[in-house]
Coordinates of C-alpha atoms and ligand atoms in Angstrom, one line a residue:
M1 CA 0.0 0.0 0.1
C2 CA 1.1 3.8 0.1
G3 CA 4.2 4.8 1.6
I4 CA 5.0 7.7 3.6
I5 CA 8.3 9.4 3.9
G6 CA 9.0 13.0 5.7
Y7 CA 12.3 14.6 6.7
V8 CA 12.9 17.9 8.9
G9 CA 16.6 18.5 9.6
R10 CA 19.9 19.9 8.6
R11 CA 20.8 17.4 5.7
A12 CA 19.5 17.6 2.2
A13 CA 15.8 16.0 2.2
L14 CA 15.9 14.7 -1.1
P15 CA 18.3 11.9 -1.1
I16 CA 17.2 10.8 2.3
M17 CA 13.3 10.7 1.1
M18 CA 14.2 8.8 -2.3
D19 CA 16.3 6.2 -0.4
G20 CA 13.2 6.0 2.2
L21 CA 10.6 5.8 -0.9
R22 CA 12.9 2.8 -2.3
R23 CA 12.8 1.2 0.6
L24 CA 8.9 1.5 0.7
E25 CA 8.6 0.1 -2.6
Y26 CA 7.8 -3.3 -1.5
R27 CA 4.7 -2.2 -0.1
G28 CA 3.3 -1.7 -3.8
Y29 CA 2.6 1.4 -5.3
D30 CA 1.8 3.1 -8.7
S31 CA 2.9 6.6 -8.6
S32 CA 5.2 8.6 -6.5
G33 CA 6.4 12.3 -5.7
V34 CA 8.0 14.5 -3.3
A35 CA 7.4 17.9 -2.0
L36 CA 10.3 20.1 -0.8
V37 CA 10.1 23.0 1.4
K38 CA 11.9 26.1 1.7
P39 CA 10.5 29.6 2.9
E40 CA 7.8 30.8 0.8
K41 CA 7.6 28.0 -1.6
V42 CA 6.6 24.4 -1.7
T43 CA 8.2 22.5 -5.0
V44 CA 6.4 19.5 -5.9
I45 CA 7.7 16.9 -8.1
K46 CA 5.5 13.8 -9.0
S47 CA 4.7 11.1 -11.6
A48 CA 2.6 8.0 -12.4
G49 CA 4.7 4.6 -12.5
R50 CA 7.9 3.7 -11.0
L51 CA 10.0 5.5 -8.9
S52 CA 12.9 5.7 -11.4
V53 CA 10.5 7.8 -13.6
L54 CA 10.4 10.2 -10.7
E55 CA 13.9 10.3 -10.4
G56 CA 14.3 11.4 -13.8
G57 CA 12.8 14.6 -13.1
L58 CA 14.9 15.4 -9.6
D59 CA 17.9 17.5 -9.6
Y60 CA 20.1 16.6 -6.4
D61 CA 22.4 19.3 -7.0
T62 CA 20.1 22.2 -7.0
N63 CA 17.1 20.9 -4.8
L64 CA 19.2 21.1 -1.4
E65 CA 16.0 21.8 0.9
T66 CA 16.4 20.6 4.5
Q67 CA 12.5 19.6 4.6
G68 CA 10.4 17.5 2.6
I69 CA 7.8 15.1 2.2
G70 CA 7.4 12.1 0.0
H71 CA 5.0 9.4 -1.0
T72 CA 4.4 6.2 -3.0
R73 CA 0.4 5.9 -3.8
W74 CA -1.5 2.8 -4.4
A75 CA -4.5 4.2 -6.3
T76 CA -7.7 4.0 -4.6
H77 CA -9.5 7.3 -5.5
G78 CA -8.7 8.4 -9.0
A79 CA -6.2 6.5 -11.6
P80 CA -2.6 6.2 -11.2
T81 CA -1.6 9.4 -13.2
D82 CA 0.8 12.2 -12.5
I83 CA -2.0 14.6 -11.3
N84 CA -3.4 12.1 -8.7
A85 CA 0.0 11.1 -7.4
H86 CA 0.7 12.7 -4.2
P87 CA 1.8 15.4 -2.6
H88 CA -1.3 17.5 -3.3
T89 CA -1.7 21.0 -2.4
D90 CA -4.0 23.5 -1.5
S91 CA -5.1 26.3 -4.1
S92 CA -2.3 28.6 -2.7
G93 CA 0.2 26.1 -3.4
K94 CA 1.9 26.9 -0.1
I95 CA 0.5 23.7 1.8
A96 CA 1.4 20.3 0.8
I97 CA 0.0 17.0 2.0
I98 CA 0.6 13.2 1.5
H99 CA -1.8 10.8 2.9
N100 CA -2.2 7.0 3.4
G101 CA -5.8 5.6 3.7
I102 CA -9.4 6.8 2.5
I103 CA -11.5 9.6 3.6
E104 CA -14.8 8.4 3.6
N105 CA -16.6 11.6 3.4
N106 CA -14.5 13.3 0.7
R107 CA -17.5 13.7 -1.8
A108 CA -19.4 16.0 0.6
L109 CA -16.4 18.0 1.4
R110 CA -15.7 18.3 -2.1
T111 CA -19.2 19.5 -2.9
Y112 CA -18.8 21.9 0.3
L113 CA -15.5 23.1 -0.8
E114 CA -16.5 23.6 -4.6
Q115 CA -19.4 25.8 -3.2
K116 CA -16.9 27.8 -1.6
G117 CA -15.2 28.5 -4.8
V118 CA -12.3 25.7 -4.6
T119 CA -11.3 24.2 -7.9
F120 CA -9.8 20.8 -7.6
Q121 CA -6.9 19.7 -9.8
S122 CA -7.4 15.8 -8.9
D123 CA -9.8 13.0 -8.3
T124 CA -8.3 12.1 -5.0
D125 CA -9.5 12.1 -1.8
T126 CA -6.4 13.6 -0.2
E127 CA -6.4 16.5 -2.4
V128 CA -9.9 17.3 -0.7
L129 CA -8.0 17.4 2.6
A130 CA -5.3 19.5 1.3
Q131 CA -8.0 22.1 0.1
L132 CA -9.9 21.8 3.6
I133 CA -6.5 22.5 5.6
G134 CA -6.0 25.4 3.2
Q135 CA -9.4 27.0 4.0
L136 CA -8.8 26.6 7.6
Y137 CA -5.3 28.0 7.7
D138 CA -4.6 31.1 9.3
G139 CA -0.8 31.2 10.1
D140 CA -1.0 27.8 12.3
L141 CA -0.6 24.7 10.4
E142 CA -0.9 22.6 13.4
Q143 CA -4.1 24.1 14.1
A144 CA -5.4 24.1 10.7
V145 CA -5.0 20.5 10.3
R146 CA -6.4 19.7 13.6
L147 CA -9.6 21.5 12.7
A148 CA -9.8 19.8 9.0
L149 CA -9.4 16.1 10.9
R150 CA -12.5 17.1 12.9
E151 CA -14.5 17.2 9.7
V152 CA -13.2 14.0 8.1
S153 CA -14.2 10.4 8.5
G154 CA -12.3 7.7 7.3
T155 CA -8.5 6.5 7.8
Y156 CA -5.7 8.5 7.5
G157 CA -1.7 8.6 8.0
I158 CA -0.7 12.2 7.0
A159 CA 2.1 14.4 6.6
V160 CA 1.6 18.3 5.8
V161 CA 4.0 20.9 5.1
C162 CA 3.3 24.7 4.6
A163 CA 5.6 27.2 2.9
D164 CA 4.9 29.9 5.6
E165 CA 6.0 27.6 8.5
P166 CA 9.6 26.1 7.3
D167 CA 11.2 23.5 9.5
L168 CA 7.9 21.6 10.4
I169 CA 5.9 18.6 9.5
I170 CA 2.6 18.2 11.1
A171 CA 1.6 14.4 10.9
A172 CA -1.3 12.7 12.0
R173 CA -2.8 9.1 12.2
K174 CA -6.1 7.1 12.5
G175 CA -5.9 3.5 11.0
S176 CA -2.8 4.0 9.1
P177 CA 0.7 3.6 10.6
L178 CA 3.2 6.4 11.1
I179 CA 6.4 6.3 13.1
V180 CA 9.2 9.1 13.6
G181 CA 12.8 8.2 13.5
V182 CA 14.6 10.3 16.3
G183 CA 18.2 11.4 14.7
Q184 CA 20.8 14.3 15.9
G185 CA 19.0 17.6 14.9
E186 CA 16.8 15.5 12.6
H187 CA 13.4 13.7 12.6
I188 CA 12.4 11.4 9.7
L189 CA 8.6 10.3 9.9
A190 CA 7.6 7.2 7.8
S191 CA 4.9 4.8 7.4
D192 CA 7.4 1.7 8.0
A193 CA 10.6 1.3 9.9
A194 CA 12.2 0.2 6.7
A195 CA 12.4 3.5 5.3
I196 CA 14.1 5.1 8.7
L197 CA 16.6 2.3 9.6
A198 CA 19.2 3.6 7.6
H199 CA 19.6 6.5 9.6
T200 CA 18.3 5.7 13.2
T201 CA 17.0 3.1 15.4
Q202 CA 15.2 5.1 17.8
V203 CA 11.5 5.5 17.2
V204 CA 8.5 6.9 18.4
Y205 CA 5.5 5.2 17.4
I206 CA 2.5 7.6 16.7
S207 CA -1.0 5.9 17.8
D208 CA -4.4 6.4 16.4
N209 CA -6.2 9.7 17.0
E210 CA -2.7 11.4 17.6
M211 CA -1.1 14.1 15.9
A212 CA 2.8 15.1 16.0
R213 CA 4.4 18.3 15.7
I214 CA 7.9 17.6 14.0
T215 CA 10.6 20.2 13.8
P216 CA 14.5 19.2 13.7
D217 CA 14.9 19.5 17.1
N218 CA 11.6 18.6 18.5
L219 CA 9.0 16.3 18.6
R220 CA 5.6 16.9 20.3
I221 CA 2.9 14.4 20.4
T222 CA -1.0 15.3 21.1
T223 CA -4.2 13.9 20.6
L224 CA -6.6 15.1 18.1
E225 CA -8.1 17.2 21.0
A226 CA -4.5 18.7 21.8
I227 CA -4.1 16.9 24.7
P228 CA -0.5 16.3 25.4
V229 CA 0.8 12.8 25.1
A230 CA 4.1 11.7 26.8
K231 CA 5.8 8.8 24.4
E232 CA 8.8 6.9 25.0
T233 CA 11.4 6.6 22.2
E234 CA 11.8 3.0 21.3
E235 CA 14.6 0.9 19.7
I236 CA 13.6 -0.8 16.2
E237 CA 14.9 -4.3 16.5
W238 CA 15.3 -4.7 12.9
S239 CA 18.8 -4.3 11.5
L240 CA 19.3 -2.7 8.1
D241 CA 21.0 -5.7 6.6
Q242 CA 17.5 -7.7 7.5
I243 CA 16.1 -5.3 4.8
E244 CA 18.8 -5.6 2.2
L245 CA 19.2 -8.4 -0.4
A246 CA 22.5 -9.5 1.0
G247 CA 23.6 -10.8 -2.8
Y248 CA 20.1 -12.6 -3.2
E249 CA 18.3 -11.6 -6.4
H250 CA 15.0 -11.3 -4.8
F251 CA 13.7 -10.9 -1.4
M252 CA 11.4 -13.6 -1.6
L253 CA 14.4 -16.2 -2.0
K254 CA 16.3 -14.4 0.7
E255 CA 13.3 -14.7 3.1
I256 CA 12.5 -18.4 2.2
Y257 CA 16.4 -19.3 3.0
E258 CA 16.4 -17.2 6.2
Q259 CA 13.4 -19.4 7.6
P260 CA 15.9 -21.9 9.8
E261 CA 17.3 -18.8 11.4
S262 CA 13.7 -16.7 11.7
L263 CA 12.3 -19.5 13.7
E264 CA 15.2 -20.0 15.7
N265 CA 14.6 -16.6 16.5
C266 CA 11.0 -17.0 17.0
L267 CA 11.4 -20.0 19.2
S268 CA 14.3 -18.5 21.2
G269 CA 13.4 -18.2 25.1
R270 CA 10.3 -19.6 24.5
I271 CA 10.8 -23.2 24.9
D272 CA 12.3 -25.3 27.6
L273 CA 13.3 -28.8 26.4
A274 CA 14.3 -29.9 29.7
E275 CA 11.1 -29.0 31.4
G276 CA 8.9 -29.5 28.3
M277 CA 7.5 -26.4 28.9
V278 CA 6.8 -23.2 26.5
H279 CA 6.9 -19.7 28.0
L280 CA 5.1 -17.1 26.3
G281 CA 5.2 -13.5 28.1
G282 CA 2.8 -11.9 26.2
L283 CA 0.0 -14.6 27.4
A284 CA 1.0 -14.8 31.0
D285 CA -1.6 -12.2 32.8
C286 CA -4.4 -14.0 30.6
A287 CA -3.1 -17.4 30.6
R288 CA -6.1 -18.8 33.1
E289 CA -8.6 -17.1 31.2
L290 CA -7.2 -18.4 27.9
A291 CA -7.1 -21.9 29.2
R292 CA -10.7 -21.8 30.0
A293 CA -11.7 -20.7 26.5
K294 CA -14.9 -22.8 25.4
R295 CA -14.4 -21.8 21.8
I296 CA -11.3 -20.3 19.6
I297 CA -11.9 -18.2 16.6
V298 CA -8.8 -17.7 14.5
T299 CA -8.7 -14.8 11.9
G300 CA -6.9 -13.2 9.4
C301 CA -6.5 -12.7 5.6
G302 CA -4.6 -14.7 3.0
T303 CA -1.4 -16.5 4.1
A304 CA -2.1 -15.5 7.5
W305 CA -5.5 -17.2 7.3
H306 CA -3.9 -20.4 5.7
A307 CA -1.5 -20.2 9.1
G308 CA -4.9 -19.9 11.2
L309 CA -6.1 -23.0 9.7
V310 CA -3.1 -25.0 10.6
G311 CA -3.7 -23.3 14.3
E312 CA -7.3 -24.9 13.9
Y313 CA -6.1 -28.5 13.6
L314 CA -3.6 -28.0 16.2
F315 CA -6.1 -26.1 18.7
E316 CA -8.6 -29.0 18.2
E317 CA -5.7 -31.6 18.8
L318 CA -3.9 -30.1 21.4
L319 CA -6.6 -28.2 23.6
R320 CA -9.8 -30.1 22.6
V321 CA -11.3 -26.7 22.2
P322 CA -13.7 -26.3 19.2
T323 CA -12.0 -23.9 16.8
E324 CA -13.1 -22.1 13.6
T325 CA -10.7 -20.3 11.0
E326 CA -12.5 -17.3 9.7
Y327 CA -11.6 -14.7 7.0
A328 CA -11.6 -11.6 8.6
S329 CA -13.3 -9.6 5.7
E330 CA -16.4 -12.3 6.5
F331 CA -16.0 -12.2 10.3
R332 CA -16.3 -8.2 10.2
Y333 CA -19.8 -8.2 8.5
R334 CA -21.6 -11.4 9.4
N335 CA -23.1 -11.1 12.9
P336 CA -20.5 -13.6 14.5
V337 CA -21.9 -15.6 17.7
I338 CA -19.6 -14.6 20.4
D339 CA -20.6 -16.4 23.6
D340 CA -18.7 -15.8 27.2
G341 CA -15.4 -18.1 26.8
T342 CA -14.9 -17.3 23.4
I343 CA -11.3 -16.1 22.5
V344 CA -10.3 -14.6 19.0
I345 CA -6.7 -14.9 17.6
A346 CA -5.9 -12.3 14.6
V347 CA -3.2 -13.4 12.5
S348 CA -1.0 -10.7 10.6
Q349 CA 2.5 -10.3 9.5
S350 CA 2.2 -6.4 9.0
G351 CA -0.4 -6.0 12.3
E352 CA -2.0 -3.4 9.8
T353 CA -4.4 -5.3 7.5
A354 CA -7.7 -3.5 7.4
D355 CA -10.1 -6.2 7.4
T356 CA -8.3 -8.2 10.4
Q357 CA -8.1 -4.7 12.3
A358 CA -12.1 -4.6 11.8
A359 CA -12.4 -8.1 12.9
I360 CA -10.8 -7.4 16.2
R361 CA -12.8 -4.2 16.8
E362 CA -15.8 -6.4 16.1
A363 CA -14.8 -9.3 18.5
K364 CA -14.0 -6.7 21.2
Q365 CA -17.1 -5.2 20.9
R366 CA -18.8 -8.6 21.5
G367 CA -16.9 -9.1 24.5
A368 CA -14.2 -11.4 23.3
L369 CA -10.7 -11.8 24.5
V370 CA -8.9 -11.0 21.5
L371 CA -5.1 -11.9 21.1
G372 CA -2.7 -10.9 18.1
V373 CA -0.1 -13.2 16.6
V374 CA 1.6 -10.3 14.5
N375 CA 5.2 -10.0 13.1
V376 CA 5.8 -6.1 13.2
V377 CA 6.4 -4.6 16.3
G378 CA 4.6 -1.5 17.2
S379 CA 2.1 -2.1 14.6
T380 CA -1.8 -1.4 15.1
I381 CA -3.1 -5.0 15.7
P382 CA -0.7 -5.5 18.9
R383 CA -2.0 -2.2 19.9
E384 CA -5.7 -3.2 19.7
T385 CA -5.6 -6.7 21.1
D386 CA -5.5 -7.9 24.8
A387 CA -2.5 -9.5 24.7
G388 CA -0.4 -11.4 22.1
V389 CA 2.8 -13.1 20.8
Y390 CA 5.2 -11.6 18.2
L391 CA 6.5 -13.7 15.9
H392 CA 10.2 -12.3 15.7
V393 CA 10.9 -13.5 12.1
G394 CA 12.2 -10.3 11.0
P395 CA 11.1 -7.9 8.4
E396 CA 9.4 -9.6 5.5
I397 CA 9.8 -7.4 2.3
G398 CA 8.8 -9.8 -0.3
V399 CA 5.2 -9.1 -1.1
A400 CA 4.7 -13.2 -1.1
S401 CA 4.6 -13.9 2.4
T402 CA 6.9 -17.1 3.2
K403 CA 8.9 -16.6 6.5
A404 CA 5.8 -15.0 8.2
F405 CA 3.9 -18.1 7.5
T406 CA 6.1 -20.5 9.0
G407 CA 6.7 -18.0 12.0
Q408 CA 2.7 -18.1 12.5
V409 CA 2.4 -21.8 12.1
T410 CA 5.2 -21.7 14.8
V411 CA 3.4 -19.3 17.0
L412 CA 0.1 -21.2 16.9
A413 CA 1.9 -24.4 17.7
L414 CA 3.6 -22.5 20.7
I415 CA 0.2 -21.1 21.7
A416 CA -1.2 -24.8 21.3
S417 CA 1.4 -26.4 23.6
Y418 CA 1.1 -23.7 26.1
L419 CA -2.3 -23.9 26.9
G420 CA -2.3 -27.5 26.1
R421 CA -0.3 -28.1 29.0
R422 CA -2.8 -26.3 31.2
K423 CA -5.5 -28.6 29.6
H424 CA -5.1 -32.1 28.2
L425 CA -1.6 -32.6 27.2
S426 CA 0.6 -34.6 29.3
P427 CA 3.9 -33.9 30.0
T428 CA 5.5 -36.3 28.2
A429 CA 3.1 -35.6 24.9
A430 CA 4.2 -31.9 25.6
A431 CA 7.8 -32.4 25.9
Q432 CA 7.7 -34.5 22.5
F433 CA 5.9 -31.8 20.9
I434 CA 8.2 -29.3 22.0
K435 CA 11.3 -31.2 20.7
A436 CA 9.9 -31.9 17.3
L437 CA 9.4 -28.1 17.1
S438 CA 12.8 -27.2 18.1
E439 CA 14.1 -29.5 15.5
I440 CA 12.5 -27.9 12.7
P441 CA 14.7 -25.0 12.2
D442 CA 17.5 -27.6 11.1
Q443 CA 14.8 -29.8 9.4
I444 CA 14.3 -26.8 6.9
R445 CA 18.0 -26.4 6.5
A446 CA 18.1 -30.0 5.4
T447 CA 15.2 -29.2 2.9
L448 CA 16.6 -26.4 1.2
Q449 CA 19.6 -28.6 0.4
H450 CA 17.1 -30.3 -2.2
A451 CA 16.1 -26.7 -3.5
S452 CA 17.5 -27.6 -7.0
T453 CA 14.9 -30.4 -7.4
A454 CA 12.1 -27.8 -6.7
K455 CA 14.0 -25.6 -9.5
Q456 CA 13.6 -28.2 -12.0
V457 CA 10.1 -28.8 -11.4
A458 CA 9.3 -25.1 -11.7
Q459 CA 11.4 -24.9 -14.8
Q460 CA 9.6 -28.0 -16.4
Y461 CA 6.0 -26.8 -15.8
A462 CA 6.4 -23.1 -15.6
N463 CA 4.5 -22.8 -18.9
R464 CA 1.5 -24.7 -17.7
E465 CA -1.2 -22.1 -16.9
N466 CA -3.3 -24.2 -14.5
W467 CA -2.1 -26.1 -11.5
L468 CA -4.0 -28.0 -8.8
Y469 CA -2.2 -28.7 -5.3
L470 CA -3.9 -31.3 -3.0
G471 CA -3.3 -31.8 0.7
R472 CA -4.9 -33.7 3.6
G473 CA -5.2 -33.0 7.2
Y474 CA -2.6 -30.5 8.2
N475 CA -1.3 -30.3 4.6
Y476 CA -4.6 -29.1 3.3
P477 CA -3.8 -25.6 4.5
V478 CA -0.4 -25.8 2.8
A479 CA -2.0 -26.7 -0.5
L480 CA -3.9 -23.7 -0.3
E481 CA -0.8 -21.6 0.6
G482 CA 1.3 -23.4 -2.3
A483 CA -1.6 -22.4 -4.9
L484 CA -1.7 -18.9 -3.2
K485 CA 2.3 -18.2 -3.8
L486 CA 1.9 -19.6 -7.2
K487 CA -0.7 -17.4 -8.6
E488 CA 0.6 -14.1 -6.9
I489 CA 4.1 -14.2 -8.0
S490 CA 3.9 -15.9 -11.4
Y491 CA 0.1 -15.4 -12.5
I492 CA -0.4 -19.0 -12.9
H493 CA -3.9 -20.1 -12.2
A494 CA -3.6 -22.5 -9.4
E495 CA -6.2 -24.1 -7.0
G496 CA -5.5 -25.5 -3.5
L497 CA -8.1 -28.5 -2.4
P498 CA -8.4 -31.0 0.3
A499 CA -7.3 -34.1 -1.8
A500 CA -10.7 -35.8 -1.2
E501 CA -12.6 -32.8 -2.6
M502 CA -11.1 -33.4 -6.1
K503 CA -13.3 -36.2 -6.9
H504 CA -16.2 -34.0 -6.1
G505 CA -15.7 -31.7 -9.3
P506 CA -12.2 -30.5 -9.9
I507 CA -11.1 -33.7 -11.1
A508 CA -12.8 -32.7 -14.4
L509 CA -9.9 -30.1 -14.7
I510 CA -7.2 -32.8 -15.4
T511 CA -5.7 -32.8 -18.6
D512 CA -2.6 -34.5 -20.1
G513 CA 0.5 -33.0 -18.3
M514 CA -1.5 -30.8 -15.9
P515 CA 0.9 -30.3 -12.9
V516 CA -0.9 -31.6 -9.7
V517 CA 1.1 -31.1 -6.3
C518 CA 0.2 -33.6 -4.0
I519 CA 1.6 -33.3 -0.3
A520 CA 1.9 -37.0 0.6
T521 CA 4.1 -37.1 3.8
S522 CA 3.8 -39.7 6.1
G523 CA 1.2 -40.0 8.4
T524 CA -2.6 -41.2 9.1
Q525 CA -3.8 -39.9 5.7
Y526 CA -0.9 -41.1 3.6
N527 CA -2.5 -44.3 1.8
K528 CA -5.5 -41.8 0.9
I529 CA -3.4 -39.4 -0.7
L530 CA -1.5 -41.9 -2.6
S531 CA -5.0 -43.3 -4.1
N532 CA -5.8 -39.4 -4.9
M533 CA -2.3 -39.4 -6.9
S534 CA -3.3 -42.5 -8.9
E535 CA -6.3 -41.1 -9.8
V536 CA -4.5 -38.1 -11.1
R537 CA -2.0 -40.1 -13.0
A538 CA -4.9 -42.2 -14.4
R539 CA -6.2 -38.8 -16.2
G540 CA -3.1 -38.0 -17.5
G541 CA -2.0 -35.2 -14.7
S542 CA 1.9 -34.7 -14.0
V543 CA 2.3 -35.7 -10.1
I544 CA 4.6 -33.7 -8.2
A545 CA 4.7 -35.2 -5.0
I546 CA 6.1 -33.7 -1.6
A547 CA 7.2 -36.8 0.5
T548 CA 9.2 -38.0 3.7
E549 CA 12.7 -38.6 3.2
G550 CA 13.2 -42.4 2.5
D551 CA 9.6 -42.9 1.0
R552 CA 10.9 -44.7 -2.1
D553 CA 7.4 -46.3 -2.9
I554 CA 6.2 -42.7 -3.8
Q555 CA 8.0 -43.0 -6.7
D556 CA 5.9 -45.5 -8.3
V557 CA 2.8 -43.1 -8.4
A558 CA 4.7 -39.6 -8.7
D559 CA 6.3 -38.0 -11.8
H560 CA 8.8 -35.8 -9.4
V561 CA 9.4 -36.3 -5.5
L562 CA 10.6 -33.5 -3.7
Y563 CA 11.9 -34.8 0.0
V564 CA 11.4 -33.2 3.4
P565 CA 12.6 -34.7 6.6
D566 CA 10.2 -36.7 9.0
T567 CA 8.4 -34.6 11.9
I568 CA 5.2 -35.2 13.6
E569 CA 1.9 -34.4 11.7
P570 CA 1.0 -31.2 13.5
L571 CA 4.2 -29.6 12.4
Q572 CA 5.0 -31.1 8.9
P573 CA 3.2 -27.7 7.4
L574 CA 6.5 -26.1 8.6
L575 CA 8.4 -28.3 6.3
T576 CA 6.1 -29.1 3.4
V577 CA 5.5 -25.6 2.6
I578 CA 9.2 -25.0 1.7
P579 CA 9.6 -26.7 -1.4
L580 CA 6.2 -25.2 -2.6
Q581 CA 7.6 -21.8 -2.0
L582 CA 10.5 -22.7 -4.0
I583 CA 8.7 -23.9 -6.9
A584 CA 6.6 -20.8 -6.9
Y585 CA 9.5 -18.5 -6.6
H586 CA 11.4 -20.3 -9.7
A587 CA 8.4 -20.5 -11.9
A588 CA 7.8 -16.9 -11.4
V589 CA 11.5 -15.9 -12.3
M590 CA 11.3 -18.3 -15.5
R591 CA 8.1 -16.3 -16.4
G592 CA 10.0 -13.3 -16.3
C593 CA 7.8 -11.9 -13.3
N594 CA 8.6 -9.4 -10.8
V595 CA 8.9 -11.5 -7.8
D596 CA 9.1 -8.8 -4.9
K597 CA 6.6 -6.5 -6.6
P598 CA 3.9 -8.7 -8.3
R599 CA 1.2 -6.8 -10.2
N600 CA -1.7 -5.1 -8.6
L601 CA -0.7 -6.5 -5.1
A602 CA 0.5 -4.4 -2.1
K603 CA 2.6 -5.9 0.8
S604 CA 0.1 -4.6 3.6
V605 CA -3.6 -4.2 2.5
T606 CA -4.5 -1.3 4.6
V607 CA -7.8 -0.6 2.8
E608 CA -10.9 -2.7 2.6
Ligands
F6R701 C1 0.4 -13.6 0.6 C2 0.1 -12.5 1.4 C3 -1.1 -12.0 1.9 C4 -1.1 -11.5 3.2 C5 -2.6 -11.1 3.6 C6 -2.6 -10.7 5.1 O1 1.6 -14.2 0.1 O2 1.1 -12.1 1.6 O3 -2.2 -12.8 1.4 O4 -0.9 -12.9 3.8 O5 -2.6 -10.0 2.8 O6 -1.4 -9.9 5.5 P1 -0.9 -9.8 7.1 O7 -0.1 -11.0 7.3 O8 0.2 -8.4 7.2 O9 -2.3 -9.3 7.7

């Protein structure tokens, strides 16, 4: 989604802002722009298309202003054109604004402003806000923004500058993230830590319904009602090399290969092998209430929803508590039943997904205890939930979620075991589960050793436009995830199914040579999936099997076999997903797709 950067300090703002915008590219965008501020003048340069187009119109030698704001836009209101790109200015041209989010009452405000004689240049809701601030401006930018925001409904993260008040950025947030990096005689505002990390790890998080008055030497946060808010400066735990390619061709590949380490970080300090115990500090205060839960609803979107589905199987098996996994977008609107004793677990990498946030609000309003399983520290969801567990898998830059999925499944497994011990799980069973979990990072390392087989498979079938993914039990969500990975980055149509469902319709799709990925690791349903594989082959389909190391028999019913080490069934998704991530990656590369920035997609979906 859109990205925000702003700089006030003593250095030239333009290179800092452009570097920041480049680091925000992964979020997805279709146009970009900057506004540079000097006394009496705001210069706006913006264009549709990639950042390189904007870069072509910049002059680093002459644009030495020490204050500015910059934006990458992902179009919502108005096409991705030069005019609709941010920043937008008021009619005087002295006030410029960048905005993430949606101003919902923009039509009414536009009509009101037009009646007052304002002429609009663009189709955007953001220009409406710029013009409104311009109308209310009376020499005090902070006050004008405050008054304007009172008239606005919707979501926003904004940064506003004014030529008459240089060395000042006014920022405000409601539903769209903003953080301020604190440097020596400078502040850097951004929608994402990635844009700041090259300069400082000291940050202040702006919360919803707060405004920030930012100058080179001062940062003052107030509520929208002008009540001062005391804020701690916090340290970002991510490092710069985590958000750089480090020799990999794409972030997605880097993040696939990071999984052994990212899961070690996720598990670190949380499992006690000797005692067979899981420690989750984030749940300590509500552990008793959680253990008494009569029903669990796991919610999220996309990959996070798939991880949640693995969680559903885990919770029912380890806790014996009825669990449902719901798309956040459905949950939020469908009048869900929430009884006493229902807990809701919201899963999200970014912690900013709009539908997941709305589902959390709905659940809380109905009295549920809500947990967050989130990667980005300081994001919105952990602030809105009652308790939670961070993934600690490091920044995920590739748009296709990989290490976040394995991190989410790992945290859900930790929660299942943590609560399981307070319910039905015996010490021995818990210890076995935790031991198996602790072996996963090394088993992923071993799986990655066979990456070349995944590449060969991808190369052989990258030209096929339709794929099926079949799995059973714990591997059914992995089939969904494998199909999602393939479609989102290689634009190949792929469907994931519970293997048995194939016979109820989709089998009609199978034609000669159609790639059908079958997750057939050892376990209770092994023989069943072998039958499904035979059915595929009998119809000419090409079977790509994911199997447990040592299983030679499977070669009789598969055209290709990708092996993963043996583990207990509930943890198999953490291994079986790895070859599927690799297949999707290599297929996309073969097809010449932009792996880290797939078309139409944004990293964090902060609008409905
Ligand atoms: C797919 C993908 C998306 C996200 C979904 C939820 O690779 O990345 O499906 O999983 O948009 O995002 P988060 O986890 O940030 O809430």
